[in-house]
Short mmCIF file of C-alpha atoms in Angstrom, two decimals:
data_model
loop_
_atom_site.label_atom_id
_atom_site.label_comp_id
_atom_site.label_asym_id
_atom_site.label_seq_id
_atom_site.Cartn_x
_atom_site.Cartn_y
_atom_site.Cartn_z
CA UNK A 1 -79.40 -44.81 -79.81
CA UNK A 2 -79.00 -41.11 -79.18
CA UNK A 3 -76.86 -40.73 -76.07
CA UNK A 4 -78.85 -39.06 -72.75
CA UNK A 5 -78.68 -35.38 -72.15
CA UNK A 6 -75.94 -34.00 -69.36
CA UNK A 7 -77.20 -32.49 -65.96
CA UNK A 8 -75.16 -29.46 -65.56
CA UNK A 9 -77.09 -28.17 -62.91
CA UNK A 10 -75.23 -29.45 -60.03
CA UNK A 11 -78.78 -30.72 -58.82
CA UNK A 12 -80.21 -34.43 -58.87
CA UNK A 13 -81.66 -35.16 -62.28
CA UNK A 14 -85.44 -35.64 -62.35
CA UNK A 15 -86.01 -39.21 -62.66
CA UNK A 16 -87.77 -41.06 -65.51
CA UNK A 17 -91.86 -40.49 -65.58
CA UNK A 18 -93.38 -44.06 -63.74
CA UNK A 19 -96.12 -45.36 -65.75
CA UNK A 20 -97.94 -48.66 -64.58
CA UNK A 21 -99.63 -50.10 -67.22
CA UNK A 22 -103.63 -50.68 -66.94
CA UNK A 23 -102.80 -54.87 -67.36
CA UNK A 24 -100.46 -54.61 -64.78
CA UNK A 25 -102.55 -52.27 -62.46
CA UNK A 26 -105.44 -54.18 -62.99
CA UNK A 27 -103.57 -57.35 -60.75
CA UNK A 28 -103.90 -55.03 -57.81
CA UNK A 29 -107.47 -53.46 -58.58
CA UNK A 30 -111.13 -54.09 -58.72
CA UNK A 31 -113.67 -51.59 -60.68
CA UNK A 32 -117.72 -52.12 -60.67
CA UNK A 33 -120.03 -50.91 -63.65
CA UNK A 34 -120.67 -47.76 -61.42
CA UNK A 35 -117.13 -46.79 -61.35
CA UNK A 36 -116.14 -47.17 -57.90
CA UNK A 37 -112.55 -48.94 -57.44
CA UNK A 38 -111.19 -51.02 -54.63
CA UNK A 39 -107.18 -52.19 -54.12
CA UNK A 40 -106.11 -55.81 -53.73
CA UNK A 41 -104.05 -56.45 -50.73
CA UNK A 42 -103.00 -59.46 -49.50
CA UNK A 43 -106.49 -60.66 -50.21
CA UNK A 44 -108.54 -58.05 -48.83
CA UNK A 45 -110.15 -55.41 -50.78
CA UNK A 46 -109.82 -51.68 -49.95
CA UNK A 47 -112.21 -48.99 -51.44
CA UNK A 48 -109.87 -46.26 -52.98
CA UNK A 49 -112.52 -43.98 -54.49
CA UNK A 50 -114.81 -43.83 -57.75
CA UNK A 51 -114.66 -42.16 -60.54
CA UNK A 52 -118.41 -42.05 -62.06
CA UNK A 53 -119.61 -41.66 -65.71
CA UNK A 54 -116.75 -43.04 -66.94
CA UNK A 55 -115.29 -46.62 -68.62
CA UNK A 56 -113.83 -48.76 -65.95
CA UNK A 57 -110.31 -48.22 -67.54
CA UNK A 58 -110.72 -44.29 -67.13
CA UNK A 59 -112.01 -45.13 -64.03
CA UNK A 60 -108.45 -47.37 -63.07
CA UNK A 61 -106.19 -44.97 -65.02
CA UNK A 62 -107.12 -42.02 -62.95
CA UNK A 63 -106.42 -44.20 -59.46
CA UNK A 64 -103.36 -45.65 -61.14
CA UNK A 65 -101.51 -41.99 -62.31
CA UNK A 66 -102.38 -40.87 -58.31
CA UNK A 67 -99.93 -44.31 -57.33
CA UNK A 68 -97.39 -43.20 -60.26
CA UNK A 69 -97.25 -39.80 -58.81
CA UNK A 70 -96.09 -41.36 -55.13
CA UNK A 71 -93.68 -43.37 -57.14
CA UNK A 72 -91.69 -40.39 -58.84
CA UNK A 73 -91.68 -38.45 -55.85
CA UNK A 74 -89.89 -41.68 -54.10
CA UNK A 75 -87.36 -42.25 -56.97
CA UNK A 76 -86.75 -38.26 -56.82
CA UNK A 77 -85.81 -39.12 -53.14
CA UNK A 78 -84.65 -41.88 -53.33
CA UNK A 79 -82.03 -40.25 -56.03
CA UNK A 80 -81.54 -37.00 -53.81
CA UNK A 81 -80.37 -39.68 -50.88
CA UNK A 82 -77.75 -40.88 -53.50
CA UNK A 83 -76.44 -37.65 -54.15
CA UNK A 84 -76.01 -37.18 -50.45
CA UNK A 85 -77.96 -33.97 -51.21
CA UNK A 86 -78.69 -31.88 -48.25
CA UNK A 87 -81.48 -34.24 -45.72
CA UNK A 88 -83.07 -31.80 -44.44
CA UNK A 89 -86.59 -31.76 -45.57
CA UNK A 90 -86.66 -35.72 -46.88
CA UNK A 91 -87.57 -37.61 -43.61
CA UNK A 92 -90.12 -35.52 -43.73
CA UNK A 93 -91.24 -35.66 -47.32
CA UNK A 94 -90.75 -39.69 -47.12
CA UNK A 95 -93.47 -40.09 -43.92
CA UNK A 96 -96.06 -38.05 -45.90
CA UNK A 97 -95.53 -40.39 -48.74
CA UNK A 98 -95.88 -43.46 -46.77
CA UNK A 99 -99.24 -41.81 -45.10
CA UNK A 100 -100.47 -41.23 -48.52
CA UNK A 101 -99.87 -44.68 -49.61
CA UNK A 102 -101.09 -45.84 -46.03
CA UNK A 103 -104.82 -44.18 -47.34
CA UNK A 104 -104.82 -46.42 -50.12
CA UNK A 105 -106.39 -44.20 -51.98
CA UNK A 106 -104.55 -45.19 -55.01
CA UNK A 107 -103.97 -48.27 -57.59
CA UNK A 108 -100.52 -50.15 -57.91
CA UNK A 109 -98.25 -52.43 -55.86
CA UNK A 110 -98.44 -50.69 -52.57
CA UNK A 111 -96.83 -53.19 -50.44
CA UNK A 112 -93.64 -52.84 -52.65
CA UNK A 113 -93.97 -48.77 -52.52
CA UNK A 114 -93.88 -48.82 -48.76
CA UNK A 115 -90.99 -51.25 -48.67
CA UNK A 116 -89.13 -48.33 -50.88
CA UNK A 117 -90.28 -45.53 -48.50
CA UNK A 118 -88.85 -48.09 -45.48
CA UNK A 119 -86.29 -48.29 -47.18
CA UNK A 120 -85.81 -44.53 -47.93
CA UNK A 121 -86.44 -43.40 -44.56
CA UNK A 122 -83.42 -45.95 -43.21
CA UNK A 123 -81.12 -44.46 -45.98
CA UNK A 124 -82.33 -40.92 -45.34
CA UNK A 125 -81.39 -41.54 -41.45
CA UNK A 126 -78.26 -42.45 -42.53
CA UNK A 127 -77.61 -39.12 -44.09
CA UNK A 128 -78.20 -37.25 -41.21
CA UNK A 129 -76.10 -39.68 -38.88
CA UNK A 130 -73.51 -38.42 -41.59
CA UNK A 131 -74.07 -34.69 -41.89
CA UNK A 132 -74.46 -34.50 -37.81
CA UNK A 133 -71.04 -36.33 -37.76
CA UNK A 134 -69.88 -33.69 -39.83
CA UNK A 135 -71.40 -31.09 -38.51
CA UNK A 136 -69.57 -32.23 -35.08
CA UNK A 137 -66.58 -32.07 -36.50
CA UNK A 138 -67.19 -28.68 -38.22
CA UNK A 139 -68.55 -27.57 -34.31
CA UNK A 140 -65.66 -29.26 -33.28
CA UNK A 141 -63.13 -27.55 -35.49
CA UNK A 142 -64.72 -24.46 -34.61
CA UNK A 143 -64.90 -24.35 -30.62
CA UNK A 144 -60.84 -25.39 -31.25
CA UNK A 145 -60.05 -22.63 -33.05
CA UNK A 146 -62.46 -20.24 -30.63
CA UNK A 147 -60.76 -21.64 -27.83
CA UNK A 148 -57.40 -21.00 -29.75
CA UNK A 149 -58.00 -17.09 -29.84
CA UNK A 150 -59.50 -16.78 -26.52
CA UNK A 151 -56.21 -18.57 -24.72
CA UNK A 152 -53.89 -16.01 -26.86
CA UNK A 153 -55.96 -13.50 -25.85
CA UNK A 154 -55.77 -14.53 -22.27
CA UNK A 155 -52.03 -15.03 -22.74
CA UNK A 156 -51.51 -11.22 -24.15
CA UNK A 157 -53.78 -10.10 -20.91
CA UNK A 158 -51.74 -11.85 -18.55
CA UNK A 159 -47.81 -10.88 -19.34
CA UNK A 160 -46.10 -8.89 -17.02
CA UNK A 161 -46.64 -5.06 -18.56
CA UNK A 162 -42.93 -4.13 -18.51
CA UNK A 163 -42.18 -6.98 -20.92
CA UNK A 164 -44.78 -6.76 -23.02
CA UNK A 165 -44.16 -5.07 -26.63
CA UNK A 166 -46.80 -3.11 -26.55
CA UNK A 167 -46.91 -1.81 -30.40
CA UNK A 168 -46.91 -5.62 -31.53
CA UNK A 169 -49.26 -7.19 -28.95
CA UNK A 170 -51.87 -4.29 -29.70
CA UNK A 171 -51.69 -5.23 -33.26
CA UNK A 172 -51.83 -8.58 -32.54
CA UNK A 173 -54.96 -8.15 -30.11
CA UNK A 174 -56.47 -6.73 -32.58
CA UNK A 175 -56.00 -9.45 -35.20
CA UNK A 176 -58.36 -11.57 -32.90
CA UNK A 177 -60.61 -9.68 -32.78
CA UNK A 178 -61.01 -9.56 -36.34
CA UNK A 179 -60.61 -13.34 -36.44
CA UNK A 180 -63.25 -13.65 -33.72
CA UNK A 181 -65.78 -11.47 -35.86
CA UNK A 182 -65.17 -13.34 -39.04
CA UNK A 183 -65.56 -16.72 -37.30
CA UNK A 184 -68.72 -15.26 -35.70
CA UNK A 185 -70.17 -14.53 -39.24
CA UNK A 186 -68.90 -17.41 -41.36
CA UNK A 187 -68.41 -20.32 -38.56
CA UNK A 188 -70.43 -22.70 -37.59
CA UNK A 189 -72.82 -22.16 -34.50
CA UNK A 190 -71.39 -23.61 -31.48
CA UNK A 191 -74.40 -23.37 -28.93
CA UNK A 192 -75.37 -20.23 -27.17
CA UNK A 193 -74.12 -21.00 -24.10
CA UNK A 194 -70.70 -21.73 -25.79
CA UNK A 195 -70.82 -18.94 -27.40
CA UNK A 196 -71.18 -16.50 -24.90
CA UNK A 197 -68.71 -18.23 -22.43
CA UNK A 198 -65.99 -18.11 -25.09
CA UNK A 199 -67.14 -14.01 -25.89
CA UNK A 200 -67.37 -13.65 -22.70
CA UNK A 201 -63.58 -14.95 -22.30
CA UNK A 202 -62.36 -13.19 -24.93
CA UNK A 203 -64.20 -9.71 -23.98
CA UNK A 204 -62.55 -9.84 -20.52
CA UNK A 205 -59.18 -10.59 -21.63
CA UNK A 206 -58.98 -7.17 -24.04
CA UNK A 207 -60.83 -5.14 -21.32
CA UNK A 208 -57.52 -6.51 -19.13
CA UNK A 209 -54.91 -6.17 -21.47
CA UNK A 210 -56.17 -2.33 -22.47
CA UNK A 211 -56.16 -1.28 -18.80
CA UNK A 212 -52.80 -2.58 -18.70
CA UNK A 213 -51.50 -0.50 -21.59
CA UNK A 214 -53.38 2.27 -20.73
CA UNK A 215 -51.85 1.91 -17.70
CA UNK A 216 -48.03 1.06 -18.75
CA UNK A 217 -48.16 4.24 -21.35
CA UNK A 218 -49.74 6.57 -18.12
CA UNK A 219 -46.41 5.45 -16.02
CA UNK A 220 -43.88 5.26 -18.99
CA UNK A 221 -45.24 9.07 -19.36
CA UNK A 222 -44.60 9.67 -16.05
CA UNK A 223 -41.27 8.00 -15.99
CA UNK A 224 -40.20 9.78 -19.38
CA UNK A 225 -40.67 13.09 -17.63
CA UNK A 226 -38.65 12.66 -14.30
CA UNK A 227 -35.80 11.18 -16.52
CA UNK A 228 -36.28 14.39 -18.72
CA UNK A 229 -36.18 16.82 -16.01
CA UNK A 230 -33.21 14.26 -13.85
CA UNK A 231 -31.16 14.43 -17.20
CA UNK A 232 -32.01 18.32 -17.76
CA UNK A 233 -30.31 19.00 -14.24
CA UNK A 234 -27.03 17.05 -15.20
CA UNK A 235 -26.65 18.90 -18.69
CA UNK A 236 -27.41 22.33 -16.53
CA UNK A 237 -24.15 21.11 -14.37
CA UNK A 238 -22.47 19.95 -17.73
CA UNK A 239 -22.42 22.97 -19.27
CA UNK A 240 -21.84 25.20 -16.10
CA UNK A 241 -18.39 23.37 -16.38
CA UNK A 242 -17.54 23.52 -19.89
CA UNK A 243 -15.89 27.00 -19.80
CA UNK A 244 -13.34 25.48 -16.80
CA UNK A 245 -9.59 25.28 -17.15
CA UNK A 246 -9.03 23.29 -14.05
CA UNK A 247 -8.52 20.37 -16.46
CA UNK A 248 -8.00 17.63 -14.04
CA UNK A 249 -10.67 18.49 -11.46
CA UNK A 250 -13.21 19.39 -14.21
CA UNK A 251 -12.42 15.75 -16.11
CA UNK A 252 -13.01 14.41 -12.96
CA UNK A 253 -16.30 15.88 -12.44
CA UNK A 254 -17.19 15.22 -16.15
CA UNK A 255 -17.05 11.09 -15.29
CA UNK A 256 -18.43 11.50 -12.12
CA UNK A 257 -21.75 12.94 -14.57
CA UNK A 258 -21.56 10.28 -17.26
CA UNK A 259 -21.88 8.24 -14.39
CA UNK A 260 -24.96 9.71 -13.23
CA UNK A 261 -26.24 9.73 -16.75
CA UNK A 262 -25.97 6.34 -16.71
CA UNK A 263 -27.69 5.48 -13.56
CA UNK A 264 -30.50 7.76 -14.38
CA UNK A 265 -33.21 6.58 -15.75
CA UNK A 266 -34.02 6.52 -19.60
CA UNK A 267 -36.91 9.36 -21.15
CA UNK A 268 -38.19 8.19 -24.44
CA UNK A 269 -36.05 7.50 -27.76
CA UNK A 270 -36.57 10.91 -29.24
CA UNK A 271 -36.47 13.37 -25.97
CA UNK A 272 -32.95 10.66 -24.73
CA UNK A 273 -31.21 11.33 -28.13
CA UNK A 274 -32.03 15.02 -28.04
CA UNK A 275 -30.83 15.50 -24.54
CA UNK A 276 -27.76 13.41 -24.70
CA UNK A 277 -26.80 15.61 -27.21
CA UNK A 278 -26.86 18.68 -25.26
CA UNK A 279 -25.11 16.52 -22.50
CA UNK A 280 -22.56 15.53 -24.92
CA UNK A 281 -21.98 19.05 -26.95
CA UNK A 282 -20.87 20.36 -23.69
CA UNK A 283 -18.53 17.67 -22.84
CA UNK A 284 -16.95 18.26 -26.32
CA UNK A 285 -16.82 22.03 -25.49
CA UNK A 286 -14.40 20.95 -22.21
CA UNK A 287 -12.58 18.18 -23.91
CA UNK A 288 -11.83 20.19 -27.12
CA UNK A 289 -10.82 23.14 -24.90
CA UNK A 290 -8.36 20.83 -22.80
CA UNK A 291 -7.28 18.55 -26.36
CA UNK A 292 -5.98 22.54 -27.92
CA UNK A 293 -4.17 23.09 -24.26
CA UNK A 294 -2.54 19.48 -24.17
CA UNK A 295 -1.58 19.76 -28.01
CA UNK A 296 0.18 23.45 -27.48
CA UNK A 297 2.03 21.56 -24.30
CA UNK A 298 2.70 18.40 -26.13
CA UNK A 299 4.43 20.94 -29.15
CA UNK A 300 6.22 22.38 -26.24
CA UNK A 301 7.62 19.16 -25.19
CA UNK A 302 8.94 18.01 -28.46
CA UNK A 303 12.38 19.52 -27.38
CA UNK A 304 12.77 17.29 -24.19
CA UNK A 305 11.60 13.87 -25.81
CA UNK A 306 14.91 14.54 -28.14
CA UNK A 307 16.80 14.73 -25.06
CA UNK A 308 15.41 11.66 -23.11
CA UNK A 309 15.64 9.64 -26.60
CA UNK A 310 19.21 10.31 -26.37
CA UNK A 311 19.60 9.65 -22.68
CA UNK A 312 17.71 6.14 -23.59
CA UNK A 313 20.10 5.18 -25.90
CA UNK A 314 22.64 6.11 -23.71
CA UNK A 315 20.98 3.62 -20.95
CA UNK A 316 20.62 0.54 -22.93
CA UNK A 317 23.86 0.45 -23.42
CA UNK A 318 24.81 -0.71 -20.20
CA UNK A 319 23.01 -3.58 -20.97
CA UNK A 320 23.85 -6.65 -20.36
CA UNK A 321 25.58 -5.38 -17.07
CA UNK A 322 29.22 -6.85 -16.37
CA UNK A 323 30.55 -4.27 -14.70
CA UNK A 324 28.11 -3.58 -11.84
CA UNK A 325 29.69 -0.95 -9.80
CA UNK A 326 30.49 1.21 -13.29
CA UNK A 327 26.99 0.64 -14.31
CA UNK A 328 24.98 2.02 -11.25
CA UNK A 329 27.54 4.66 -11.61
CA UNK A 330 25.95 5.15 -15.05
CA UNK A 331 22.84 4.81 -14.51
CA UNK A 332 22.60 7.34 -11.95
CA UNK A 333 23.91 10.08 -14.10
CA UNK A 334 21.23 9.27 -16.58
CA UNK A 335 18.61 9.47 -13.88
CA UNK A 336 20.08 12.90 -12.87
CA UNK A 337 20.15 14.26 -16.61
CA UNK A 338 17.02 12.20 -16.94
CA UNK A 339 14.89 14.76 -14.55
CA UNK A 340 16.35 17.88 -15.73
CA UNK A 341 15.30 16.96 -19.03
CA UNK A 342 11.70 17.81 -18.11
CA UNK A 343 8.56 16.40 -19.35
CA UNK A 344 7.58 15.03 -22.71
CA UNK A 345 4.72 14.89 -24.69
CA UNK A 346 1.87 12.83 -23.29
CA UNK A 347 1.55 10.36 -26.06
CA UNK A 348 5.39 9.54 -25.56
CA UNK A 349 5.56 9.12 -21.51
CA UNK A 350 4.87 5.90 -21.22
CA UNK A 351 6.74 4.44 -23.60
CA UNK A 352 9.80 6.27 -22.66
CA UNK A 353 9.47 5.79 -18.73
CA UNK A 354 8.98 1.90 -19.79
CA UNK A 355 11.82 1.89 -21.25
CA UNK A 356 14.36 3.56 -18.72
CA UNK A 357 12.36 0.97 -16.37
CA UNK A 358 13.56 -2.09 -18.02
CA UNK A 359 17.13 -1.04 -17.58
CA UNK A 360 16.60 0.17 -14.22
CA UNK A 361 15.15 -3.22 -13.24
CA UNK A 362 18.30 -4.62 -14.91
CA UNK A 363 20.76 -3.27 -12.71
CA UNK A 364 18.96 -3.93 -9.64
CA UNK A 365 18.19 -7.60 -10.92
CA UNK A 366 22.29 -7.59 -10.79
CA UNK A 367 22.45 -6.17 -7.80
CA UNK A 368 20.24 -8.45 -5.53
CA UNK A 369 22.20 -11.23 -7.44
CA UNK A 370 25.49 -10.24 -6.15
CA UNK A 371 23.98 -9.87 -2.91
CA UNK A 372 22.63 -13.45 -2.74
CA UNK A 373 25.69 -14.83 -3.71
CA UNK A 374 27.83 -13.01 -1.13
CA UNK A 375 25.69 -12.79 1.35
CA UNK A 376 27.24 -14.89 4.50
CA UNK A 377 23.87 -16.06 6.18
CA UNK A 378 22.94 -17.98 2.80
CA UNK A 379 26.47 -19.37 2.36
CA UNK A 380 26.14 -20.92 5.97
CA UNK A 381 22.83 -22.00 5.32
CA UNK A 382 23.58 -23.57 2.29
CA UNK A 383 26.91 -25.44 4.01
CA UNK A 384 24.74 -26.67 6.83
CA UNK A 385 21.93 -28.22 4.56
CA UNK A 386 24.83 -29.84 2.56
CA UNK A 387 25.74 -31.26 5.65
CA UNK A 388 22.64 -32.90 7.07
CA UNK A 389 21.98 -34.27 3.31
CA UNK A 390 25.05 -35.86 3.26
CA UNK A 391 24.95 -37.23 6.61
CA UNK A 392 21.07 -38.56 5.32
CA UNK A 393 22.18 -39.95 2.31
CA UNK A 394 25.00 -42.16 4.21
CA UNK A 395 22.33 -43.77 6.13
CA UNK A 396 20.18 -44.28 3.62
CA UNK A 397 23.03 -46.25 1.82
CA UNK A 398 23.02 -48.51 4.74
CA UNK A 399 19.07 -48.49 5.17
CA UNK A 400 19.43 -50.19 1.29
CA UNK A 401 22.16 -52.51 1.84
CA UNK A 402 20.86 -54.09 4.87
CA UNK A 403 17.17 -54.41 2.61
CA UNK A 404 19.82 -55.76 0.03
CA UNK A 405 21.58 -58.75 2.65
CA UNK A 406 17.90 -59.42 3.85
CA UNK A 407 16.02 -60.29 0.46
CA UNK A 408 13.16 -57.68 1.57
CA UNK A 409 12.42 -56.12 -1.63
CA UNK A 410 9.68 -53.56 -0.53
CA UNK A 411 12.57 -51.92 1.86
CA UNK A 412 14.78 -52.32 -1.09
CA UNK A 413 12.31 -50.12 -3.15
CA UNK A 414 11.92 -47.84 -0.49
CA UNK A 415 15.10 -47.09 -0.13
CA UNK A 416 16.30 -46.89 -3.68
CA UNK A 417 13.30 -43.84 -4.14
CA UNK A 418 14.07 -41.77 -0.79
CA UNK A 419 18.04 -42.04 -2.14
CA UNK A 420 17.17 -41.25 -5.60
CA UNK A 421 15.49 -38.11 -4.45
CA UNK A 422 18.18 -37.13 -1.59
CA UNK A 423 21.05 -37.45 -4.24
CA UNK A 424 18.97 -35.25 -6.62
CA UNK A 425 18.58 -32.64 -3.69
CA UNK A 426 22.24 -33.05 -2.83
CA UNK A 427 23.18 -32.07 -6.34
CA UNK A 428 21.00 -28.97 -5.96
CA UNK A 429 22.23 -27.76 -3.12
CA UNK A 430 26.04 -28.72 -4.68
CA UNK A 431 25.50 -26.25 -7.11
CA UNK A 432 23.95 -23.13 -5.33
CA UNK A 433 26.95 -23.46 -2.78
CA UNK A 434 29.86 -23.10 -5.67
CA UNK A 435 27.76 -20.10 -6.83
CA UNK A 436 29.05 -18.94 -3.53
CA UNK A 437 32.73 -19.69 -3.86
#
């Protein structure tokens, strides 16, 4: 057997060609001499039609192709339902076939044909139960993603101005809107009254958002020019200075207008960059000026830094003091030779006042040593604590052996701690007084 032919179309094949035969039609017909036909139903006759001048088969044949025809055009349906082709002409095309089978105006099993168009039309039903559910979810998928531009939207419109970034969100704005147009053209159709709700949304949230910018830009332009004109008064007063050589008083007045700059507000990226540097060219004019006099100084003062390196040499060696009458003595001829010495170069002065400091603070540590340790008021002091300690920790002793005789071990405990901690102070005080011997 030759196999069957492929449908490539992507469309239901057309089915098989029906063809009752005349012995089998003839179960469900009656023809006359005359030509005239009636259908058997259920017992009852019903006149389909005649066909005259012609032999009572021709006569059934031609009633019998008009039932084959109804019967291809249900399998073609019935085939199409299968498919789950698109339903939206076959209810339709299935009731005309049942009316034209309700006529019985042609020859075959009838009753069996309009079981097949019941049937149909249940099965067709079906279909568009199914492509309405789908459709609903399509609609559904569709008002989401609607709904989903519309809130963004909305959220762009509603952000504070100042924090909004302006070159980003306009791009973005205008992303839905081309996401909006395409899903107007190639979506689904949600409903008119959806429709314009959402648009209507979505229209009033970029009306909002460009008033904002429009607004925002307006004020930044505003801004941008009072900080131009603010920051064009301090660089006036920056380079009215710039030619000083009061170096202190000028440096002075040079922080109190980077301070100012500061405060003031910013102008855009391009005119801020430009005018700082103006601001800052005649800073470097002053500060470049004052650099070359410092340097020529600092050259100056080579000479005395020799000097005050030897005079710190000379210092440290008093260090550690044992002497301390001879080393005051010493230490106040370096302070004398010290001054006349003069200054040194700026990058040096710290370092070498540090280090006369340390021996400075050396001696005096010394000195207020001595002192403590000599000093009568302390020594007396001392003696008299030593005194009332002692006389404490004597009746403490008792305090525990009287705890002791009586068995009363929390006294006992007591009393061992508060001795413990007497005797330790005791030993303290021991010490600082032979310090003072």
């Amino acid at each position: 057997m030759a196999p069957r032919p492929r449908n490539t179309t992507g469309r239901p094949s057309a089915p098989p060609v029906h063809s009752t035969s005349l012995e089998e039609a003839a179960r469900f017909a009656r023809v006359e001499e005359d030509g005239h036909v009636f259908l058997l139903v259920d017992g009852e006759e019903h006149a389909v039609g005649q066909y005259p001048d012609a032999p009572r088969e021709e006569a059934l044949a031609y009633f019998v192709r008009k039932y084959d025809d109804v019967v291809s055009q249900v399998a073609l349906l019935e085939q199409r339902v299968r498919a789950k082709a698109p339903s939206s002409d076959m209810a339709r095309t299935a009731r005309q076939l049942r009316a034209q089978v309700g006529e019985r105006t042609m020859v075959g099993d009838v009753l069996a044909l309009d079981a097949r168009i019941d049937a149909l039309l249940e099965a067709v039903a079906g279909l568009e139960q199914a492509e309405r559910e789908v459709q609903d979810e399509a609609k559904a998928r569709e008002f989401a993603a609607r709904e989903a531009i519309v809130a963004e939207a909305e959220d762009l419109a509603g952000r504070e101005p100042s924090t909004v970034q302006w070159k980003a969100s306009s791009t973005r704005m205008n992303e839905l809107f081309e996401l909006w147009k395409t899903a107007q053209k190639t979506g689904p159709r949600l409903g008119r009254g959806t429709e314009d709700a959402l648009w209507k949304r979505f229209r009033t949230a970029r009306t909002v958002f460009d008033r904002h910018r429009r607004a925002y830009f307006s004020q930044l332009d505003s801004d941008n020019a009072e900080a131009k004109q603010a920051k064009e008064a301090l660089i006036k007063r920056a380079e009215q200075l710039s030619d000083s050589t009061d170096w202190g008083q000028t440096a002075a007045e040079y922080r109190r207008l980077m301070d100012e700059w500061k405060a003031a507000k910013r102008a855009s990226r391009k005119d801020d960059d430009a005018l700082w540097a103006r601001f800052r060219a005649a800073q470097d004019r002053f500060f470049e000026a004052r650099k070359a006099q410092n340097d020529a100084v600092d050259e100056e003062y080579s000479v005395n830094l020799v000097a005050k390196e030897a005079l710190l040499a000379e210092a440290r060696k008093i260090l550690p003091v044992k002497d301390l009458p001879a080393a005051k003595k010493a230490l106040q001829s370096i302070r004398e030779r010290w001054d006349e010495a003069g200054r040194v170069p700026r990058a040096d002065m710290g370092r070498i006042d540090a280090a006369l400091r340390k021996v400075e603070d050396a001696v005096k540590a010394a000195d207020e040593d001595q002192w403590q340790r000599t000093n009568p008021e302390t020594k007396a002091r001392t003696n008299s604590a030593l005194s009332q300690l002692e006389a404490t920790i004597a009746q403490l002793r008792e305090d525990l052996a009287a705890a002791e005789r009586a068995g009363d071990t929390t006294k006992i405990t007591s009393a061992k701690e508060a001795l413990e901690a007497r005797e330790q102070w005791l030993e303290m005080l021991q010490s600082s007084a032979r310090d003072f011997s």
